């Protein structure tokens, strides 16, 4: 039999034979202490963990399923997607080192780099979000320890040639860590393209239901894995069994949710692109997008998250648009079953490079609603944009 696809393996991981009579899903073991029958058993690691910090069964199953999905040697779970970025950076970078990352990196990642890492003697350099791999590689210096990749970039969705960048970084002796939340380990698998550490906010598509905060860190090299394991151990980081259980439940259906949400997102993005109020859509999956060719080459699917640059500025008009919507939730985050919309223009101020967009920046995360209903809602929002004099 040929190797089953991701969609099958994410489910067959639950039904595999040889484990005795049991529920389909692992029990939620709420435990700090795990008891042993005999004192000798307390030192026998083959009997399972002796303390909750070492992970209970739902976390173990989630780690194994994510490792299988990402083609990883090992996956670590941390309390948020942000921690999935910060933990490997803390594990791999030392004072005096330099980090190279995109000017379009996730905002809290930038805050961590410029506050926590800078205070510990680490220099951060930013490259243009749409730079080609050679231009980024040319910025790698002898001090560059980590190239922190984010593709597509947050808010503006530029894509990098990750495989070429990873190859160049490796040749220069730098490690690569990629925030792959948009690719979710499903539409894109960084480890297969030469990246050393693939991280994602499990909060988004894996959990899929806006009820869990978690991060996943996938590695293929045992030495890097050890550095991350020790950093987690030294800080005492851990995820709760309830959260691991919820994330595992979400993971089983992620391929179907993501595929359907991306399909709706493409429909809605194409519709928005045809509207006179809209200047540009920022969505690599949309034909004509500047990153479309790279996306088509490297990705087997897409997230349902994209940007909309309106024609013209006007905070009041943008707020009138968003306030007029009734089906889109006003809320941060993405990848859940529900559609969300945010106004992002002010976030661009944090960038180093040229940031001037020609209009207000709106971000849309498309959920599982009927796309026709969502379009009808957006039509009402655009009417409010037009009616606003702000
Ligand atoms: C949301 C997000 C994160 C952080 O996830 P949290 O679980 O909210 O901390 C990291 N990277 C990207 C690109 C994100 O969009």
JSON list of C-alpha atoms and ligand atoms in Angstrom, two decimals, residues 80-82 106 150 154 179 181 201 203-204 213-214 334, ligand 1:
[
{"chain": "A", "resi": 80, "resn": "UNK", "atom": "CA", "xyz": [1.53, 29.97, 22.78]},
{"chain": "A", "resi": 81, "resn": "UNK", "atom": "CA", "xyz": [2.47, 30.50, 19.16]},
{"chain": "A", "resi": 82, "resn": "UNK", "atom": "CA", "xyz": [4.66, 33.39, 20.27]},
{"chain": "A", "resi": 106, "resn": "UNK", "atom": "CA", "xyz": [4.87, 39.01, 13.37]},
{"chain": "A", "resi": 150, "resn": "UNK", "atom": "CA", "xyz": [8.44, 34.25, 8.10]},
{"chain": "A", "resi": 154, "resn": "UNK", "atom": "CA", "xyz": [2.62, 39.11, 8.58]},
{"chain": "A", "resi": 179, "resn": "UNK", "atom": "CA", "xyz": [7.37, 30.78, 11.53]},
{"chain": "A", "resi": 181, "resn": "UNK", "atom": "CA", "xyz": [1.78, 29.46, 10.95]},
{"chain": "A", "resi": 201, "resn": "UNK", "atom": "CA", "xyz": [0.92, 28.83, 16.29]},
{"chain": "A", "resi": 203, "resn": "UNK", "atom": "CA", "xyz": [-3.61, 28.35, 18.16]},
{"chain": "A", "resi": 204, "resn": "UNK", "atom": "CA", "xyz": [-4.59, 28.93, 14.51]},
{"chain": "A", "resi": 213, "resn": "UNK", "atom": "CA", "xyz": [-3.40, 28.98, 22.80]},
{"chain": "A", "resi": 214, "resn": "UNK", "atom": "CA", "xyz": [-0.43, 26.77, 21.93]},
{"chain": "A", "resi": 334, "resn": "UNK", "atom": "CA", "xyz": [-7.15, 33.60, 12.61]},
{"chain": "B", "resi": 1, "resn": "LIG", "atom": "C1", "xyz": [-0.80, 34.37, 15.80]},
{"chain": "B", "resi": 1, "resn": "LIG", "atom": "C2", "xyz": [0.58, 34.25, 15.35]},
{"chain": "B", "resi": 1, "resn": "LIG", "atom": "C3", "xyz": [1.59, 33.85, 16.21]},
{"chain": "B", "resi": 1, "resn": "LIG", "atom": "C4", "xyz": [1.39, 33.70, 17.70]},
{"chain": "B", "resi": 1, "resn": "LIG", "atom": "O1", "xyz": [0.41, 32.82, 18.12]},
{"chain": "B", "resi": 1, "resn": "LIG", "atom": "P1", "xyz": [-0.23, 32.98, 19.59]},
{"chain": "B", "resi": 1, "resn": "LIG", "atom": "O2", "xyz": [-0.67, 31.61, 19.91]},
{"chain": "B", "resi": 1, "resn": "LIG", "atom": "O3", "xyz": [-1.34, 33.97, 19.46]},
{"chain": "B", "resi": 1, "resn": "LIG", "atom": "O4", "xyz": [0.86, 33.46, 20.50]},
{"chain": "B", "resi": 1, "resn": "LIG", "atom": "C5", "xyz": [2.86, 33.68, 15.72]},
{"chain": "B", "resi": 1, "resn": "LIG", "atom": "N1", "xyz": [3.13, 33.91, 14.42]},
{"chain": "B", "resi": 1, "resn": "LIG", "atom": "C6", "xyz": [2.20, 34.31, 13.55]},
{"chain": "B", "resi": 1, "resn": "LIG", "atom": "C7", "xyz": [2.57, 34.53, 12.13]},
{"chain": "B", "resi": 1, "resn": "LIG", "atom": "C8", "xyz": [0.89, 34.50, 13.98]},
{"chain": "B", "resi": 1, "resn": "LIG", "atom": "O5", "xyz": [-0.04, 34.96, 13.14]}
]
